[in-house]
């Protein structure tokens, strides 16, 4: 559609009367030029180009080859380049937690798949899966010590987070107890858990290709599940079909990361039962009357202190129900060329509009 605004930049080429060549369309680069009619202080950089590159390895290679000036990275890459003197001569590795860092998670399909409920329709099973994961170890080994255990979908440092809630502990024996209580036990002595019908507890862990961290967590989950009699199959899919899988609810558990753009996020999009319908973003198909009530109450509560109390109650419900296993609040990782000036680390991320470019020395 036609987008209008009054910001510091505008599209470099845009002709709304020509839908074929006069408008931006993926996978083209997004080229922005300074809006000379901007009402505020005009930025120093006159042109910004945004380029999409699939895969973090390809991104890092591209900027090292001179393609870009600012790029995302992974914890593994951060550790490697921070010790590379040649890289440091040209780039500044940056990592810091902020409200846009988001959170990584495992979303359990709490509804139906292929016409029948998944094992994760039972909250005891979801809680058991959380207990099977040693999240401090995951942060240490897979995130290279960068990040904190997440307990909620609210932004890092937000008042919405209930400070009384502690992460569920890594506790394999408690996981076994909950699985037994939910009716998943080894009924025939073959080492695998079955339900009353004799169906073996088997499920798929779906992650996107190109994410080494997601793949490593999946392999860890598979081994943890096998140790308690659950079969976990790893499924790697292309990012291009990720949204189709979500829209069709065609998964058992899927791993992703959400990022927020405001210190107070509206939970309706992810957690209200109405967002299950019409391919909404409640793709885990989790429905809770109490959560719906709290979300609706919070949205119409004007007083901030009272509204935060409502969000704290919602946090308690999410913590108890575990529709997601909230994994890690990771830091933002960026690699910035040293010629970018006035690039500051804020709790809201980066403000590119206040930056400038220096001349690179010969």
Coordinates of C-alpha atoms in Angstrom, one line a residue, residues 79-303:
X79 CA 33.5 -14.1 20.4
X80 CA 35.6 -14.8 17.3
X81 CA 35.9 -11.3 15.9
X82 CA 36.6 -9.8 19.3
X83 CA 39.9 -11.6 19.3
X84 CA 40.7 -10.8 15.6
X85 CA 43.0 -7.8 15.5
X86 CA 42.5 -7.3 11.7
X87 CA 38.7 -7.2 12.2
X88 CA 39.1 -4.7 15.1
X89 CA 41.2 -2.4 12.9
X90 CA 38.0 -1.9 10.8
X91 CA 35.0 -2.7 12.9
X92 CA 33.7 -2.2 16.4
X93 CA 31.9 -5.3 17.9
X94 CA 29.0 -4.1 20.1
X95 CA 26.8 -6.2 22.5
X96 CA 24.4 -4.8 25.1
X97 CA 20.9 -5.7 26.4
X98 CA 18.1 -3.4 25.5
X99 CA 14.4 -3.4 25.2
X100 CA 14.6 -4.4 21.5
X101 CA 16.9 -7.4 22.2
X102 CA 13.7 -9.4 22.6
X103 CA 13.6 -13.0 23.8
X104 CA 14.1 -16.4 22.3
X105 CA 11.6 -19.1 23.0
X106 CA 10.2 -22.5 22.2
X107 CA 6.5 -22.2 21.2
X108 CA 4.6 -25.3 22.1
X109 CA 1.6 -26.1 19.9
X110 CA -1.2 -26.1 22.5
X111 CA -3.9 -26.9 20.0
X112 CA -4.5 -29.4 17.2
X113 CA -2.1 -30.5 14.5
X114 CA -3.4 -32.7 11.6
X115 CA -6.8 -32.8 13.4
X116 CA -5.7 -34.1 16.7
X117 CA -4.3 -32.5 19.9
X118 CA -0.6 -32.4 20.3
X119 CA 1.0 -33.7 23.6
X120 CA 1.5 -30.0 24.5
X121 CA -2.2 -29.3 24.9
X122 CA -1.5 -30.4 28.5
X123 CA 0.2 -27.7 30.6
X124 CA 1.9 -30.3 32.7
X125 CA 3.7 -31.6 29.6
X126 CA 4.8 -28.0 28.7
X127 CA 6.0 -27.4 32.2
X128 CA 7.9 -30.7 32.1
X129 CA 9.7 -29.6 28.9
X130 CA 10.8 -26.4 30.5
X131 CA 12.2 -28.4 33.5
X132 CA 14.2 -30.5 31.1
X133 CA 16.2 -27.5 29.8
X134 CA 19.2 -26.3 31.7
X135 CA 18.9 -22.7 30.6
X136 CA 22.0 -21.4 32.5
X137 CA 24.0 -24.0 30.6
X138 CA 22.4 -23.0 27.3
X139 CA 23.4 -19.4 27.9
X140 CA 26.9 -20.5 28.9
X141 CA 27.5 -22.9 26.1
X142 CA 25.3 -21.7 23.2
X143 CA 25.2 -18.0 23.8
X144 CA 28.8 -17.8 25.1
X145 CA 27.7 -16.4 28.4
X146 CA 25.8 -13.5 26.9
X147 CA 22.2 -13.1 28.0
X148 CA 19.8 -13.7 30.8
X149 CA 17.1 -16.3 31.4
X150 CA 13.8 -15.0 30.1
X151 CA 10.5 -15.5 32.0
X152 CA 8.1 -13.4 30.1
X153 CA 7.3 -11.8 26.7
X154 CA 7.7 -8.3 28.0
X155 CA 10.7 -6.1 27.0
X156 CA 13.9 -6.3 28.8
X157 CA 13.8 -3.9 31.8
X158 CA 10.1 -3.2 31.4
X159 CA 7.8 -2.4 34.3
X160 CA 5.5 -5.1 32.9
X161 CA 7.8 -7.8 34.2
X162 CA 6.7 -9.2 37.6
X163 CA 9.8 -9.0 39.7
X164 CA 8.5 -11.8 42.0
X165 CA 8.7 -14.5 39.4
X166 CA 11.7 -16.7 39.3
X167 CA 12.6 -19.0 36.3
X168 CA 11.5 -22.6 36.5
X169 CA 14.5 -24.6 37.6
X170 CA 16.3 -27.3 35.7
X171 CA 14.8 -30.4 37.3
X172 CA 14.7 -33.6 35.4
X173 CA 13.0 -35.5 38.3
X174 CA 10.2 -32.9 38.4
X175 CA 9.9 -33.3 34.6
X176 CA 9.5 -37.0 35.0
X177 CA 6.9 -36.6 37.7
X178 CA 4.8 -34.2 35.6
X179 CA 5.0 -36.5 32.6
X180 CA 3.8 -39.4 34.7
X181 CA 1.0 -37.3 36.1
X182 CA -0.1 -36.4 32.6
X183 CA -0.3 -40.0 31.6
X184 CA 2.8 -40.4 29.6
X185 CA 4.6 -43.4 31.0
X186 CA 6.6 -46.4 29.7
X187 CA 3.8 -48.9 29.5
X188 CA 5.6 -51.7 27.6
X189 CA 9.1 -51.5 29.1
X190 CA 10.7 -50.4 25.8
X191 CA 12.2 -47.3 27.3
X192 CA 9.7 -44.9 25.5
X193 CA 6.7 -43.2 27.0
X194 CA 3.2 -43.8 25.7
X195 CA -0.2 -42.5 26.5
X196 CA -3.3 -44.6 27.4
X197 CA -3.9 -45.5 23.7
X198 CA -0.3 -46.7 23.4
X199 CA 0.8 -43.9 21.2
X200 CA 4.5 -43.1 21.7
X201 CA 5.4 -39.6 22.8
X202 CA 7.2 -38.3 19.7
X203 CA 7.3 -34.8 18.4
X204 CA 9.1 -32.5 16.0
X205 CA 11.3 -29.5 16.8
X206 CA 11.2 -27.0 13.9
X207 CA 13.8 -24.4 13.4
X208 CA 15.1 -22.2 10.6
X209 CA 18.1 -23.1 8.4
X210 CA 21.1 -21.0 9.0
X211 CA 20.8 -20.6 12.7
X212 CA 23.5 -22.6 14.4
X213 CA 22.3 -21.7 17.9
X214 CA 18.8 -23.0 17.2
X215 CA 20.2 -26.2 15.7
X216 CA 22.4 -26.8 18.8
X217 CA 19.5 -26.1 21.2
X218 CA 17.5 -28.6 19.2
X219 CA 20.1 -31.3 19.4
X220 CA 20.4 -30.6 23.2
X221 CA 16.6 -30.9 23.5
X222 CA 16.6 -34.1 21.6
X223 CA 19.1 -35.7 24.0
X224 CA 17.3 -34.4 27.0
X225 CA 14.0 -35.9 25.8
X226 CA 15.6 -39.2 24.9
X227 CA 16.9 -39.5 28.5
X228 CA 13.4 -39.5 29.8
X229 CA 11.8 -41.6 27.1
X230 CA 10.6 -39.0 24.6
X231 CA 11.5 -39.1 20.9
X232 CA 12.3 -35.6 19.4
X233 CA 12.9 -35.2 15.7
X234 CA 14.7 -32.2 14.4
X235 CA 13.2 -30.4 11.4
X236 CA 15.1 -27.6 9.6
X237 CA 13.1 -25.4 7.2
X238 CA 13.9 -22.4 5.0
X239 CA 13.0 -19.0 6.4
X240 CA 10.9 -18.4 3.3
X241 CA 8.3 -20.9 4.4
X242 CA 8.5 -20.2 8.1
X243 CA 5.4 -18.0 8.0
X244 CA 3.4 -20.7 6.1
X245 CA 4.3 -23.2 8.8
X246 CA 3.1 -20.7 11.5
X247 CA -0.1 -19.8 9.6
X248 CA -1.0 -23.5 9.1
X249 CA -0.1 -24.4 12.7
X250 CA 2.0 -27.2 11.1
X251 CA 4.4 -27.8 14.0
X252 CA 4.7 -29.4 17.4
X253 CA 7.3 -26.9 18.8
X254 CA 9.0 -24.1 16.9
X255 CA 11.8 -21.8 18.0
X256 CA 12.0 -18.1 17.2
X257 CA 12.8 -14.8 18.7
X258 CA 10.5 -11.8 19.2
X259 CA 11.7 -8.3 19.5
X260 CA 9.7 -5.3 20.9
X261 CA 9.9 -1.7 19.7
X262 CA 8.3 0.0 22.8
X263 CA 9.0 -0.2 26.5
X264 CA 5.4 -1.4 27.1
X265 CA 4.2 -4.1 24.7
X266 CA 0.6 -4.9 24.0
X267 CA 0.1 -8.7 24.7
X268 CA -3.1 -9.0 22.7
X269 CA -1.3 -9.9 19.4
X270 CA 0.4 -12.9 20.9
X271 CA -1.7 -14.1 23.8
X272 CA -5.4 -13.3 23.4
X273 CA -7.4 -16.3 22.1
X274 CA -8.9 -14.1 19.4
X275 CA -5.4 -14.0 17.8
X276 CA -5.6 -17.7 17.1
X277 CA -8.2 -17.1 14.4
X278 CA -7.4 -16.0 10.9
X279 CA -3.8 -17.0 11.0
X280 CA -3.1 -14.6 13.9
X281 CA 0.2 -14.5 15.8
X282 CA -1.1 -16.7 18.6
X283 CA 0.2 -19.6 16.5
X284 CA 0.8 -21.7 19.6
X285 CA -3.0 -21.8 19.8
X286 CA -3.0 -21.2 23.6
X287 CA -6.3 -20.1 25.0
X288 CA -6.9 -18.9 28.5
X289 CA -10.1 -17.2 29.8
X290 CA -8.1 -15.6 32.6
X291 CA -5.4 -14.3 30.2
X292 CA -8.1 -12.9 27.9
X293 CA -9.7 -11.1 30.8
X294 CA -6.4 -9.6 32.0
X295 CA -5.4 -8.5 28.5
X296 CA -8.7 -6.7 28.0
X297 CA -8.5 -5.2 31.5
X298 CA -4.9 -4.0 31.0
X299 CA -5.7 -2.4 27.7
X300 CA -8.5 -0.2 29.2
X301 CA -6.7 0.6 32.5
X302 CA -5.4 4.2 32.2
X303 CA -3.4 4.5 35.5

